[in-house]
Amino acid sequence: MATELKSGKVHVQATINGEIVDVLAEPRESLLEVLRDHLELTGAKEGCNNGNCGACNVIMDGRLVNSCCVLGVEAAGATIETIEGVASPAGLHPLQDAFLENAALQCGVCTPGFIVAAKALLDENPNPTEYDVRWWLAGNLCRCTGYDKIVRAVLDAAERVRAEA
Amino acid sequence: MRAIQYAAPTTVDDAVSILAEHGPRARMLAGGTDIIVQVREDARDADVLVDAKHIPELTSLTVDADGVTTLGAAVPCYELYNDAQFAAAYPAIVDAARIIGSTGIQGRASVGGNLCNSGPAGDTIPALIVHTAACNISGPGGARQVAVEDFCTAPGRNVLGNGELLVSLTLPAPSAGSGSHYLRFIPRNEMDIAVVGAGAFLQLDGDTISAARVALAAVAPTPLFVREAGDALVGAPADEASFAAAADLARSAASPIDDMRGTVAHRKQLSYVLTQRALRGAAARAQGGSPSNGH
């Protein structure tokens, strides 16, 4: 049977922050647009819209991705974690605490992307070196902090995550 | 983005029939990190995207009993550097997969997509060439195989005809005493496009080179296989004098342009320096070590 070409509104079901979500997405809409415009998950930001800045980072099936470079329809059946799912009812994630305590943000536009990207790193490697952190976060741009406080916050959070483990 | 149609075929034949029906307006969608941005920015006149990621032949990475690897065209970069067997067998390809874009890009972007994007600076392409990779192409007329060095024809263009797609890449079995390395020059440490890139493969028999391949990125309209540099190394000792002679040939083969990333003179010199370093790194790996300039 020939594969159907989809256009107009396409039904997409995905698991987002632990919840099964149904949404109608046009093929031209990015995952970022679907999250922000249809699901009101506006934590992920549109910075460059071409994969350079990382402000739209989400974790898709366990991998860090730029949601501006994924179509919403490609998310069918995927498990997605956004910044809105990082904190728990019990409180902030250690990364969020560490970002606050280390003053690792100023204007805050890049922060959701940095925290999601850093979470993807700590999920994979809870004991990163400074080099690991800088390399992993090279795809996240910040125009305020100069990065140093962000790197310190991630290393601090890694210590907290290891202490909790 | 303009209105587009999206298809998610589960067989190569189905993908071929969609591509054949819609002609150049249809493009395969692997990781999407190039094509989605190109369609959004009207840099590619396409309005049918055919998702590669539901077709088993495009998403699998397999090794047969003889050690020959088949790399599906849509396998993302991160799968390669997290696969110890692949990383040991084809280190230059992994060098390239680690430096394409960011962690987030590598979570989606594939080697096959990098090849089909056919940019002169595509980092994985010289790495594939030095590993003697072959493209497995399917189309309305059946299947055919093309060497990676013959795949790209001009910036953004390749040999894929109407209805054809890249299914996978075949990589020869690794052999003991071989090593490879890919590196590039960029003005910062990461997240940039190569000013020049160089890949090298060496097969050593003791201290003597028994096979060698060299390829460059960003010094010609397509990634460039410098056959004569590899040929000159065969039978020579794996030492600095041999590497310098081969690097000289690479510099002569380079025919770069001046642009915002670098000048002709700079790129010619980089072709020499990076070829030397790629050869040193390949030799170090062939002898069981690692490149001193690698991370």
Coordinates of C-alpha atoms in Angstrom, one line a residue:
Chain A
M1 CA 0.0 0.0 0.0
A2 CA 1.4 3.4 -0.9
T3 CA 2.3 5.7 1.9
E4 CA -0.1 8.6 2.5
L5 CA 1.2 12.1 2.1
K6 CA 0.1 14.1 5.1
S7 CA -0.9 17.7 5.0
G8 CA -3.2 20.0 6.8
K9 CA -3.8 19.1 10.5
V10 CA -2.1 15.8 11.4
H11 CA -2.9 14.0 14.7
V12 CA 0.3 13.5 16.7
Q13 CA 0.4 11.6 20.0
A14 CA 3.5 11.9 22.2
T15 CA 4.5 11.5 25.8
I16 CA 5.5 14.9 27.1
N17 CA 6.8 15.3 30.6
G18 CA 5.2 12.0 31.5
E19 CA 1.8 12.7 30.1
I20 CA 0.3 11.3 26.9
V21 CA -0.6 14.3 24.8
D22 CA -2.7 14.5 21.6
V23 CA -2.2 17.5 19.3
L24 CA -3.0 18.6 15.8
A25 CA 0.1 19.8 14.0
E26 CA 0.7 20.9 10.4
P27 CA 3.7 19.2 8.8
R28 CA 5.4 22.6 8.4
E29 CA 5.3 23.3 12.2
S30 CA 8.5 22.6 14.2
L31 CA 8.3 20.7 17.4
L32 CA 9.2 24.0 19.1
E33 CA 6.1 25.7 17.5
V34 CA 3.9 22.8 18.5
L35 CA 5.2 23.0 22.1
R36 CA 4.8 26.7 22.4
D37 CA 1.8 27.5 20.2
H38 CA -0.4 24.5 20.7
L39 CA 0.6 23.1 24.0
E40 CA 1.4 26.3 25.8
L41 CA 4.8 24.9 26.9
T42 CA 6.6 28.2 26.4
G43 CA 9.7 27.4 28.4
A44 CA 11.6 26.3 25.3
K45 CA 12.6 29.5 23.5
E46 CA 13.0 30.4 19.8
G47 CA 16.4 32.1 19.5
C48 CA 18.0 31.5 16.1
N49 CA 15.5 29.0 14.7
N50 CA 18.3 27.3 12.8
G51 CA 20.1 25.0 15.3
N52 CA 22.8 27.3 16.4
C53 CA 21.7 28.7 19.8
G54 CA 20.2 25.8 21.8
A55 CA 17.5 28.0 23.4
C56 CA 14.9 25.5 22.2
N57 CA 16.6 22.3 23.5
V58 CA 14.4 19.5 24.7
I59 CA 15.2 15.8 25.4
M60 CA 13.6 13.5 22.8
D61 CA 13.7 9.8 23.4
G62 CA 16.6 10.3 25.7
R63 CA 18.7 12.5 23.4
L64 CA 19.2 16.2 23.5
V65 CA 17.8 17.9 20.4
N66 CA 17.1 21.4 19.0
S67 CA 13.3 21.4 18.8
C68 CA 13.4 24.0 16.0
C69 CA 15.1 21.4 13.8
V70 CA 12.5 18.7 14.4
L71 CA 9.1 18.7 12.8
G72 CA 6.1 18.4 15.2
V73 CA 4.9 15.4 13.1
E74 CA 8.2 13.6 13.7
A75 CA 7.4 13.6 17.4
A76 CA 4.6 11.0 16.9
G77 CA 5.2 8.2 19.4
A78 CA 8.2 10.0 21.0
T79 CA 8.9 10.7 24.6
I80 CA 9.8 14.3 25.2
E81 CA 11.1 16.1 28.2
T82 CA 10.9 19.9 28.3
I83 CA 12.1 22.5 30.9
E84 CA 8.6 22.4 32.4
G85 CA 9.2 18.7 33.4
V86 CA 12.6 19.3 35.0
A87 CA 11.3 20.4 38.5
S88 CA 9.2 17.9 40.5
P89 CA 6.4 18.6 43.0
A90 CA 9.0 18.0 45.7
G91 CA 11.0 21.0 44.5
L92 CA 13.5 22.3 42.0
H93 CA 16.0 20.1 40.2
P94 CA 19.6 20.4 41.6
L95 CA 20.5 22.1 38.3
Q96 CA 17.8 24.8 38.9
D97 CA 19.0 25.3 42.5
A98 CA 22.6 25.5 41.4
F99 CA 21.8 28.0 38.6
L100 CA 20.0 30.3 41.1
E101 CA 22.7 30.0 43.8
N102 CA 25.6 30.5 41.4
A103 CA 23.9 33.4 39.6
A104 CA 24.2 31.6 36.4
L105 CA 21.5 33.6 34.6
Q106 CA 20.8 37.2 33.8
C107 CA 18.1 37.8 31.2
G108 CA 17.1 34.2 31.3
V109 CA 16.2 33.6 27.6
C110 CA 18.9 30.9 27.2
T111 CA 18.4 29.4 30.6
P112 CA 15.8 26.7 29.8
G113 CA 18.0 25.4 27.0
F114 CA 21.1 25.4 29.2
I115 CA 19.3 23.5 32.0
V116 CA 17.7 20.9 29.7
A117 CA 21.1 20.5 27.9
A118 CA 22.9 20.2 31.2
K119 CA 20.3 17.7 32.5
A120 CA 20.9 15.5 29.4
L121 CA 24.6 15.6 30.2
L122 CA 24.2 14.7 33.9
D123 CA 21.7 11.9 33.0
E124 CA 24.5 10.4 30.9
N125 CA 27.5 11.5 32.9
P126 CA 27.0 12.6 36.5
N127 CA 30.7 13.2 37.0
P128 CA 31.7 15.5 34.1
T129 CA 35.0 17.5 34.0
E130 CA 34.9 21.2 33.2
Y131 CA 36.1 20.3 29.7
D132 CA 33.1 17.9 29.3
V133 CA 30.7 20.6 30.4
R134 CA 32.1 23.2 28.1
W135 CA 32.1 20.8 25.1
W136 CA 28.6 19.5 25.8
L137 CA 27.2 23.0 26.1
A138 CA 29.0 24.5 23.1
G139 CA 25.7 24.5 21.3
N140 CA 24.0 26.8 23.8
L141 CA 24.6 30.5 23.4
C142 CA 24.4 33.0 26.3
R143 CA 24.9 36.7 25.6
C144 CA 24.8 37.8 29.3
T145 CA 26.9 35.6 31.6
G146 CA 30.1 34.9 29.8
Y147 CA 29.5 31.2 30.5
D148 CA 31.8 30.9 33.5
K149 CA 29.0 31.0 36.1
I150 CA 26.9 28.5 34.0
V151 CA 29.8 26.1 33.9
R152 CA 30.3 26.4 37.6
A153 CA 26.6 25.9 38.3
V154 CA 26.6 22.7 36.2
L155 CA 29.6 21.3 38.1
D156 CA 28.0 22.3 41.4
A157 CA 24.7 20.6 40.3
A158 CA 26.7 17.5 39.3
E159 CA 28.1 17.3 42.8
R160 CA 24.6 17.6 44.3
V161 CA 23.2 15.0 41.9
R162 CA 26.0 12.6 42.9
A163 CA 25.4 13.3 46.6
E164 CA 21.7 12.4 46.2
A165 CA 22.5 9.2 44.3
Chain B
M1 CA 7.8 27.7 6.9
R2 CA 5.9 27.2 3.7
A3 CA 3.2 24.5 3.7
I4 CA 4.7 21.1 3.2
Q5 CA 3.5 17.5 2.9
Y6 CA 5.0 14.8 5.1
A7 CA 5.3 11.1 4.5
A8 CA 6.7 8.4 6.7
P9 CA 7.1 5.3 4.5
T10 CA 8.3 2.1 6.1
T11 CA 10.0 0.6 3.0
V12 CA 12.6 1.8 0.6
D13 CA 10.3 1.0 -2.4
D14 CA 7.6 3.3 -1.0
A15 CA 10.1 6.1 -0.4
V16 CA 11.4 5.6 -4.0
S17 CA 7.9 5.9 -5.4
I18 CA 7.1 9.1 -3.5
L19 CA 10.4 10.6 -4.6
A20 CA 9.9 9.6 -8.2
E21 CA 6.4 11.0 -8.3
H22 CA 7.3 14.4 -6.9
G23 CA 10.7 14.8 -8.4
P24 CA 13.1 17.4 -7.0
R25 CA 10.3 19.0 -4.9
A26 CA 10.5 15.9 -2.6
R27 CA 13.5 15.5 -0.3
M28 CA 14.5 12.8 2.2
L29 CA 14.3 13.9 5.9
A30 CA 16.9 12.1 8.1
G31 CA 18.0 14.2 11.1
G32 CA 16.5 17.3 9.6
T33 CA 19.2 19.6 10.9
D34 CA 20.0 20.8 7.4
I35 CA 16.8 20.2 5.3
I36 CA 14.3 21.7 7.8
V37 CA 16.3 24.9 8.1
Q38 CA 16.9 25.0 4.3
V39 CA 13.1 24.7 3.6
R40 CA 12.3 27.2 6.3
E41 CA 14.7 29.7 4.9
D42 CA 13.7 28.9 1.3
A43 CA 17.2 27.7 0.5
R44 CA 15.8 24.5 -1.0
D45 CA 12.7 24.5 -3.2
A46 CA 11.1 21.5 -1.6
D47 CA 7.6 20.9 -0.3
V48 CA 7.4 17.1 0.3
L49 CA 9.6 15.7 3.1
V50 CA 10.0 12.0 3.2
D51 CA 10.9 10.8 6.7
A52 CA 13.8 8.3 6.5
K53 CA 13.5 7.2 10.1
H54 CA 10.7 4.5 9.7
I55 CA 12.6 2.5 7.1
P56 CA 14.7 -0.2 8.8
E57 CA 17.5 -0.2 6.2
L58 CA 18.1 3.5 6.8
T59 CA 18.1 3.3 10.6
S60 CA 20.2 0.3 11.3
L61 CA 23.9 -0.2 11.9
T62 CA 25.0 -3.7 11.2
V63 CA 28.3 -5.7 11.0
D64 CA 28.3 -8.9 8.9
A65 CA 30.4 -12.1 9.6
D66 CA 33.3 -10.7 7.6
G67 CA 33.4 -7.5 9.6
V68 CA 31.9 -5.3 6.8
T69 CA 29.7 -2.6 8.3
T70 CA 26.5 -1.2 6.8
L71 CA 25.6 2.2 8.2
G72 CA 22.0 3.2 7.6
A73 CA 21.8 6.7 6.0
A74 CA 19.7 8.1 8.9
V75 CA 21.7 6.7 11.9
P76 CA 22.4 9.8 14.1
C77 CA 26.0 10.8 14.9
Y78 CA 25.7 10.1 18.6
E79 CA 25.0 6.4 18.0
L80 CA 28.4 6.2 16.3
Y81 CA 30.5 7.6 19.1
N82 CA 28.6 5.6 21.6
D83 CA 29.3 2.4 19.7
A84 CA 32.7 1.2 20.9
Q85 CA 33.1 -1.3 18.0
F86 CA 32.3 1.3 15.4
A87 CA 34.5 3.9 17.0
A88 CA 37.5 1.4 17.1
A89 CA 36.9 0.4 13.5
Y90 CA 36.4 3.8 11.8
P91 CA 37.9 6.4 14.1
A92 CA 38.1 9.2 11.4
I93 CA 34.3 9.0 10.9
V94 CA 33.8 9.2 14.7
D95 CA 36.2 12.2 14.8
A96 CA 33.9 13.9 12.3
A97 CA 30.6 12.8 14.0
R98 CA 31.8 14.4 17.3
I99 CA 32.4 17.8 15.8
I100 CA 29.4 18.3 13.6
G101 CA 27.3 21.1 15.2
S102 CA 26.5 20.7 18.8
T103 CA 25.4 17.8 21.1
G104 CA 21.8 18.7 20.2
I105 CA 22.6 18.5 16.5
Q106 CA 24.4 15.2 16.9
G107 CA 21.3 13.8 18.6
R108 CA 19.5 13.9 15.2
A109 CA 22.0 14.6 12.4
S110 CA 23.2 11.6 10.4
V111 CA 26.4 10.8 8.4
G112 CA 24.2 9.9 5.4
G113 CA 22.4 13.3 5.7
N114 CA 25.7 15.1 5.8
L115 CA 26.8 13.3 2.6
C116 CA 23.5 14.0 0.8
N117 CA 23.6 17.7 1.8
S118 CA 26.8 17.5 -0.2
G119 CA 28.4 20.6 1.2
P120 CA 32.1 21.1 0.3
A121 CA 32.9 21.4 4.0
G122 CA 30.9 18.4 5.2
D123 CA 33.1 16.9 7.9
T124 CA 32.1 13.3 7.5
I125 CA 32.7 13.1 3.8
P126 CA 36.6 13.1 3.8
A127 CA 36.4 10.6 6.7
L128 CA 34.1 8.3 4.6
I129 CA 36.4 8.7 1.6
V130 CA 39.6 7.7 3.5
H131 CA 37.7 4.7 4.8
T132 CA 36.8 3.6 1.2
A133 CA 33.1 3.9 2.0
A134 CA 30.6 3.1 -0.8
C135 CA 27.1 4.6 -1.2
N136 CA 24.2 2.1 -1.5
I137 CA 21.6 3.9 -3.7
S138 CA 18.1 2.7 -4.5
G139 CA 15.8 4.1 -7.1
P140 CA 13.2 3.4 -9.7
G141 CA 15.8 1.5 -11.8
G142 CA 17.0 -0.7 -8.9
A143 CA 20.0 -0.5 -6.7
R144 CA 23.5 0.8 -7.5
Q145 CA 26.7 1.4 -5.6
V146 CA 28.9 4.6 -5.9
A147 CA 32.2 5.3 -4.2
V148 CA 31.8 8.2 -1.8
E149 CA 34.5 10.2 -3.6
D150 CA 32.3 10.1 -6.7
F151 CA 29.0 11.0 -5.0
C152 CA 29.2 14.8 -4.7
T153 CA 29.2 16.7 -8.0
A154 CA 29.0 20.4 -7.0
P155 CA 28.1 22.4 -3.8
G156 CA 24.8 21.0 -2.6
R157 CA 24.6 18.6 -5.5
N158 CA 25.2 14.9 -6.0
V159 CA 24.7 11.9 -8.3
L160 CA 21.2 11.0 -6.9
G161 CA 18.8 11.0 -9.8
N162 CA 15.1 11.4 -9.8
G163 CA 13.5 8.9 -7.4
E164 CA 16.8 7.8 -5.9
L165 CA 17.8 7.9 -2.3
L166 CA 20.9 7.0 -0.3
V167 CA 20.0 3.8 1.7
S168 CA 23.2 3.1 3.5
L169 CA 27.0 3.2 3.4
T170 CA 29.2 0.1 3.2
L171 CA 32.4 0.3 5.1
P172 CA 35.1 -2.3 4.5
A173 CA 36.1 -4.5 7.5
P174 CA 38.8 -2.9 9.7
S175 CA 42.2 -4.5 9.5
A176 CA 44.9 -4.8 12.1
G177 CA 47.7 -2.2 11.8
S178 CA 45.4 0.4 10.3
G179 CA 44.4 3.8 11.7
S180 CA 42.6 7.0 10.6
H181 CA 42.1 10.5 11.7
Y182 CA 40.0 13.5 10.7
L183 CA 40.5 17.1 11.9
R184 CA 39.5 20.5 10.8
F185 CA 40.6 24.1 11.4
I186 CA 38.0 26.6 12.7
P187 CA 38.7 29.9 14.4
R188 CA 37.0 28.7 17.7
N189 CA 37.0 25.4 19.5
E190 CA 33.6 24.1 18.3
M191 CA 30.3 24.8 16.6
D192 CA 31.7 26.1 13.3
I193 CA 32.1 25.1 9.7
A194 CA 35.6 23.9 8.5
V195 CA 37.9 26.5 7.0
V196 CA 39.7 23.3 5.9
G197 CA 39.3 19.7 7.0
A198 CA 41.6 16.8 6.4
G199 CA 41.2 13.0 6.8
A200 CA 43.8 10.3 6.5
F201 CA 43.9 6.5 6.6
L202 CA 47.0 4.5 6.9
Q203 CA 47.7 0.7 6.8
L204 CA 51.0 -0.1 8.3
D205 CA 53.1 -3.2 7.8
G206 CA 55.7 -2.8 10.6
D207 CA 57.0 0.7 10.0
T208 CA 56.2 0.7 6.3
I209 CA 52.9 2.1 4.8
S210 CA 51.1 -0.5 2.7
A211 CA 48.0 1.5 2.0
A212 CA 47.0 5.1 2.4
R213 CA 44.2 7.5 1.6
V214 CA 43.9 11.3 2.0
A215 CA 40.9 13.5 1.5
L216 CA 40.2 17.2 2.2
A217 CA 37.1 19.3 2.9
A218 CA 36.4 23.0 2.0
V219 CA 39.2 23.4 -0.6
A220 CA 37.2 22.6 -3.8
P221 CA 33.5 22.6 -5.0
T222 CA 33.2 19.1 -3.5
P223 CA 35.0 17.2 -0.8
L224 CA 38.3 16.2 -2.4
F225 CA 39.9 12.7 -2.6
V226 CA 43.7 13.3 -3.0
R227 CA 44.5 9.9 -4.5
E228 CA 48.1 10.9 -5.4
A229 CA 48.9 11.8 -1.8
G230 CA 47.9 8.3 -0.6
D231 CA 49.6 6.6 -3.6
A232 CA 52.9 8.4 -2.8
L233 CA 52.9 7.0 0.7
V234 CA 52.6 3.3 -0.3
G235 CA 55.9 1.6 0.3
A236 CA 57.3 4.6 2.3
P237 CA 58.2 4.6 6.0
A238 CA 55.6 6.1 8.3
D239 CA 57.8 9.1 9.2
E240 CA 57.8 12.9 9.1
A241 CA 59.5 13.1 5.7
S242 CA 56.8 10.8 4.1
F243 CA 54.0 12.8 5.7
A244 CA 55.5 16.1 4.5
A245 CA 55.8 14.8 0.9
A246 CA 52.1 13.7 1.0
A247 CA 51.0 16.9 2.6
D248 CA 52.7 18.8 -0.3
L249 CA 50.6 16.9 -2.8
A250 CA 47.5 17.7 -0.8
R251 CA 48.4 21.4 -0.9
S252 CA 48.9 21.2 -4.6
A253 CA 45.5 19.4 -5.1
A254 CA 43.6 22.0 -3.1
S255 CA 41.8 24.6 -5.3
P256 CA 40.0 26.7 -2.7
I257 CA 38.2 30.0 -2.9
D258 CA 38.5 33.2 -0.9
D259 CA 35.4 33.7 1.3
M260 CA 34.5 35.0 4.8
R261 CA 36.1 31.9 6.4
G262 CA 39.5 32.1 4.8
T263 CA 41.7 33.1 1.9
V264 CA 43.1 30.9 -0.9
A265 CA 46.6 31.2 0.6
H266 CA 45.4 30.3 4.1
R267 CA 43.5 27.3 2.9
K268 CA 46.4 26.0 0.8
Q269 CA 48.7 26.2 3.8
L270 CA 46.0 24.6 6.0
S271 CA 45.7 21.7 3.5
Y272 CA 49.4 21.1 4.1
V273 CA 49.4 21.4 7.9
L274 CA 46.2 19.5 8.5
T275 CA 47.2 16.6 6.1
Q276 CA 50.4 16.2 8.1
R277 CA 48.5 16.2 11.4
A278 CA 45.8 13.8 10.0
L279 CA 48.6 11.4 8.9
R280 CA 50.4 11.6 12.2
G281 CA 47.1 10.9 14.0
A282 CA 46.3 8.0 11.7
A283 CA 49.8 6.5 12.2
A284 CA 49.5 6.9 16.0
R285 CA 46.2 5.0 15.9
A286 CA 47.6 2.3 13.6
Q287 CA 50.3 1.8 16.3
G288 CA 47.7 1.5 19.0
G289 CA 48.0 5.1 20.3
S290 CA 45.8 8.2 19.8
P291 CA 46.3 11.5 18.0
S292 CA 48.2 14.0 20.2
N293 CA 45.9 16.8 19.1
G294 CA 42.7 14.9 19.6
H295 CA 40.4 15.2 22.6

